Short mmCIF file of C-alpha atoms in Angstrom, two decimals:
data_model
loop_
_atom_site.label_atom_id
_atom_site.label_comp_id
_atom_site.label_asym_id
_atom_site.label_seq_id
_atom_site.Cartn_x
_atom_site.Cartn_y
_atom_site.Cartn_z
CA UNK A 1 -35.63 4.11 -32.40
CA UNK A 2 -34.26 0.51 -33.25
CA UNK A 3 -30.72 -0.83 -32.21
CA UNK A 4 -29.24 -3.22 -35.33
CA UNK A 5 -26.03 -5.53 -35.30
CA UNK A 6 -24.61 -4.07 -38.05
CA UNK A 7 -21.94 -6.57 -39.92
CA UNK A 8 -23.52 -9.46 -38.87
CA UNK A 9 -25.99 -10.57 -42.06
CA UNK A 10 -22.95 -13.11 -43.82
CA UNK A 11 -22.64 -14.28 -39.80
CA UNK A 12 -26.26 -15.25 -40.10
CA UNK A 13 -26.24 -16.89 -43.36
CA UNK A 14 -23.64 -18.89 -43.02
CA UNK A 15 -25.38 -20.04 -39.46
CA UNK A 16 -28.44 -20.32 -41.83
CA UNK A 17 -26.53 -23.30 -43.36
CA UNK A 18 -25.53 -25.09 -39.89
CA UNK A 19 -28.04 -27.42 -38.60
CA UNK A 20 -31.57 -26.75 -37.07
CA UNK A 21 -29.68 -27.47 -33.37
CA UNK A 22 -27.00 -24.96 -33.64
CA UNK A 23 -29.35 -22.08 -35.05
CA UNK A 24 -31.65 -22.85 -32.50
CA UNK A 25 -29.10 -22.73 -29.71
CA UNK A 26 -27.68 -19.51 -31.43
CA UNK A 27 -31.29 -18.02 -31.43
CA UNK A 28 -31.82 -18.72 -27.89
CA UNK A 29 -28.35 -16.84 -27.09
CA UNK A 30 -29.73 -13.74 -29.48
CA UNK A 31 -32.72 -13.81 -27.54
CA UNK A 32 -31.11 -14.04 -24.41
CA UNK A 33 -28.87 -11.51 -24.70
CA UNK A 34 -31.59 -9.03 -26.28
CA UNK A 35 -33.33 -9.22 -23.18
CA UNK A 36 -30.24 -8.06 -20.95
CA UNK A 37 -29.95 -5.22 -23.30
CA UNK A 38 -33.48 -4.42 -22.97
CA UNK A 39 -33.33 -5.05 -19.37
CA UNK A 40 -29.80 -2.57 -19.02
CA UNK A 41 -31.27 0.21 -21.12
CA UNK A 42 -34.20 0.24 -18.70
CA UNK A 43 -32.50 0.37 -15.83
CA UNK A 44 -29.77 3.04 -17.09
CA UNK A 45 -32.68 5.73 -18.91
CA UNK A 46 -33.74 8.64 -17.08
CA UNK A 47 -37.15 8.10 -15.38
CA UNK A 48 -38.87 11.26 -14.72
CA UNK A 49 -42.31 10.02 -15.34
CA UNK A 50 -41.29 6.50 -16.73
CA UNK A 51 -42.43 7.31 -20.50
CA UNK A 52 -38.99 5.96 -21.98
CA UNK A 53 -38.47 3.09 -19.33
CA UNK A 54 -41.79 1.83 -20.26
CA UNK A 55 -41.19 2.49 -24.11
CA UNK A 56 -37.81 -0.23 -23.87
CA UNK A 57 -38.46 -3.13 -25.16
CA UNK A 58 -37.53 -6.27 -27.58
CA UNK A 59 -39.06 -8.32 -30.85
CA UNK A 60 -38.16 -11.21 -32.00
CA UNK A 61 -38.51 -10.38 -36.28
CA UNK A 62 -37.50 -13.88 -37.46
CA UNK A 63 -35.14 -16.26 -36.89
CA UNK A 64 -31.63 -14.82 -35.51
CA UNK A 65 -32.81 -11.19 -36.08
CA UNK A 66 -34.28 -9.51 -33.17
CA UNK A 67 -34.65 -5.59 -31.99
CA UNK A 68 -34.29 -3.77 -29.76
CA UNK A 69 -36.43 -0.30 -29.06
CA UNK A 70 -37.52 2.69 -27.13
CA UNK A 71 -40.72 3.78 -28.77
CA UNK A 72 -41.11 7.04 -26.70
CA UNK A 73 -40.38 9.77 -28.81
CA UNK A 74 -37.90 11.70 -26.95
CA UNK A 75 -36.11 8.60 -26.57
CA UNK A 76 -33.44 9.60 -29.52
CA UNK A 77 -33.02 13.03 -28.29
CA UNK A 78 -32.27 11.22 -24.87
CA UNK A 79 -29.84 8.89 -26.17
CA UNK A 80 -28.20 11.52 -28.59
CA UNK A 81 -28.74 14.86 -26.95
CA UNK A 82 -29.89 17.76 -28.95
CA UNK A 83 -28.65 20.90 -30.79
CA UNK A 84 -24.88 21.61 -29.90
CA UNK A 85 -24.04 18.91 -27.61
CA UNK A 86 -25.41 15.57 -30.32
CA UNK A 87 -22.76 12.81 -29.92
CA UNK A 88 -23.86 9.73 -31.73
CA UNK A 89 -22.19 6.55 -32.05
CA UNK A 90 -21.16 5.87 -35.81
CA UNK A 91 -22.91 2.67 -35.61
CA UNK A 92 -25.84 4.77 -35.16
CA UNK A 93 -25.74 7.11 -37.47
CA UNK A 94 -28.26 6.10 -39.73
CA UNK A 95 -30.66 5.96 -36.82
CA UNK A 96 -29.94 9.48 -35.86
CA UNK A 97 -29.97 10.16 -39.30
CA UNK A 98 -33.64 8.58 -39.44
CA UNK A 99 -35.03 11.02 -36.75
CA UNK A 100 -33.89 14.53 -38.11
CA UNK A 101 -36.72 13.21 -41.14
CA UNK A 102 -40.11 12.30 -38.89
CA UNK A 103 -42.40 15.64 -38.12
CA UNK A 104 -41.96 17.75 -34.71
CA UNK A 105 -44.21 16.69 -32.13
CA UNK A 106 -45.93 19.62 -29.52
CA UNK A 107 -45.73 23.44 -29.44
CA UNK A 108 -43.99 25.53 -27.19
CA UNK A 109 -47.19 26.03 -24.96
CA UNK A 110 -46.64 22.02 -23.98
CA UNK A 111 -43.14 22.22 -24.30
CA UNK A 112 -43.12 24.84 -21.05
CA UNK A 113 -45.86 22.57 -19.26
CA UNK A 114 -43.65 19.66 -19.50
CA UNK A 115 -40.34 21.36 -18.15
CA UNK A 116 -42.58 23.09 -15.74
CA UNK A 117 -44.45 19.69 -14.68
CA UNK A 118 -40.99 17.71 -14.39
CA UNK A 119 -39.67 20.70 -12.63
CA UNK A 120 -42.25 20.77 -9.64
CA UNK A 121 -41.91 16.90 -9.93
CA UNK A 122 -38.14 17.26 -9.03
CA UNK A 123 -38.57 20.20 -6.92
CA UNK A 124 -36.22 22.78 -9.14
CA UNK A 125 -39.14 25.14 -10.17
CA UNK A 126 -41.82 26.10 -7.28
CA UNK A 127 -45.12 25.76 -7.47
CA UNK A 128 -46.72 28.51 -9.31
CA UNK A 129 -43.33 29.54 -11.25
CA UNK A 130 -44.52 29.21 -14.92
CA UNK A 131 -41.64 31.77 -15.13
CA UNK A 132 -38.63 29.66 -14.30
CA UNK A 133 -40.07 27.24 -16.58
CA UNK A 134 -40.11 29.46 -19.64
CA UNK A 135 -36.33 30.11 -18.94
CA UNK A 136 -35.44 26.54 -18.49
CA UNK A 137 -36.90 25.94 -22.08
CA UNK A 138 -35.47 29.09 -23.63
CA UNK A 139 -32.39 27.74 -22.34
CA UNK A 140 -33.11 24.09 -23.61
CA UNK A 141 -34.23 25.68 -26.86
CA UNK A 142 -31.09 27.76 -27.58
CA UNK A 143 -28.41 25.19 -26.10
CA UNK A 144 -29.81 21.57 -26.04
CA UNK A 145 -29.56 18.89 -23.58
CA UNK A 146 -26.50 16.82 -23.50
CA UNK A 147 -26.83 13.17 -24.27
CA UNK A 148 -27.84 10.33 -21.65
CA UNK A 149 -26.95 6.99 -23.44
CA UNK A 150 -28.68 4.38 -22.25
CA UNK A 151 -29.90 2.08 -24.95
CA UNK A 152 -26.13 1.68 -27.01
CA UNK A 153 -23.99 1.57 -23.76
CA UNK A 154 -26.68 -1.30 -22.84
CA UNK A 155 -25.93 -2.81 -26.33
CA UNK A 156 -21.58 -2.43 -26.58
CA UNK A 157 -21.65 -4.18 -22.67
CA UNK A 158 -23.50 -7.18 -23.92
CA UNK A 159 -22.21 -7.55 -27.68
CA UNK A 160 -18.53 -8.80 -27.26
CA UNK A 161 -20.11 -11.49 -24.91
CA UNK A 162 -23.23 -12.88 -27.31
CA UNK A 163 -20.59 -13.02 -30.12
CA UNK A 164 -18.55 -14.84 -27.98
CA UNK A 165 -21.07 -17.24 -26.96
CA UNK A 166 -22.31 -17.79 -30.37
CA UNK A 167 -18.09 -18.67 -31.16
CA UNK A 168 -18.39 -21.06 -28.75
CA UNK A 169 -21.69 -22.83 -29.81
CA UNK A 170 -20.28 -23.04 -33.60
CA UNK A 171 -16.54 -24.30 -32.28
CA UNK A 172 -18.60 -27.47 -30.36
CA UNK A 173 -20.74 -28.03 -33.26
CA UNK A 174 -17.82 -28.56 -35.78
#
């Protein structure tokens, strides 16, 4: 799952035609601020057994473009929720849109394990309790899980402030 500015591309261009000094100073506030989201989303995704923490990251691509990611693959499903309770962003619709496409991962078999391994973790099921397990994930199954943002709050808290760094760096430069 990748995080894009969307709107921005004729922002970039025309810094494209600005000097080497002011899209270098831009760059360096892209790739600061990339790392605070990165940084933000880690801190505000669940951690059960620190699969999506670990997943968050950030890439430079070239100049003035970077990304942002959480490569575990629950990570959408996290940010999004699932079944009846979805809520995405419009911003991110074509990245939800993107994950309904890609091929199910795991069977119910490991599907039971993992509630039942995160539930003894967390001390909801008891040892032993396969049971409880199979009706947490019958229950997950038929309703969903609501969403946990953590990546696009992370994103909206920093945004208004890079764009109004990158104002600022332009406005001295003229």
């Amino acid at each position: 799952m990748n995080l894009q500015l969307k709107g921005v591309q004729g922002v970039i261009n025309a810094l494209a035609q600005l000097d080497n000094e002011v899209t270098r100073e831009v760059d360096a506030e892209m790739q600061a601020s990339v790392n605070k989201i990165a940084a933000m989303a880690k801190r505000k995704a669940p951690s059960n057994f620190a699969e999506l923490r670990n997943s968050i990251g950030s890439e430079r691509t070239t100049t003035l473009q970077y990304s942002v990611f959480a490569n575990a693959y629950h990570a959408p499903y996290i940010e999004f929720g699932t079944r009846g309770k979805v809520d995405v962003p419009a911003e991110m619709e074509p990245v939800a849109a993107a994950i309904k496409s890609r091929p199910k991962k795991g069977n119910w078999t490991q599907f039971v394990n993992s509630i039942y391994e995160w539930g003894t973790k967390k001390k909801v099921i008891k040892k032993g309790d396969k049971n409880h397990a199979v009706n947490i994930a019958r229950k997950i199954y038929k309703f969903g899980i609501a969403p946990q943002p953590y990546l696009w709050p992370s994103f909206v808290a920093e945004r208004s402030k890079l764009v109004r760094r990158i104002t600022d760096i332009v406005k001295k430069k003229r």
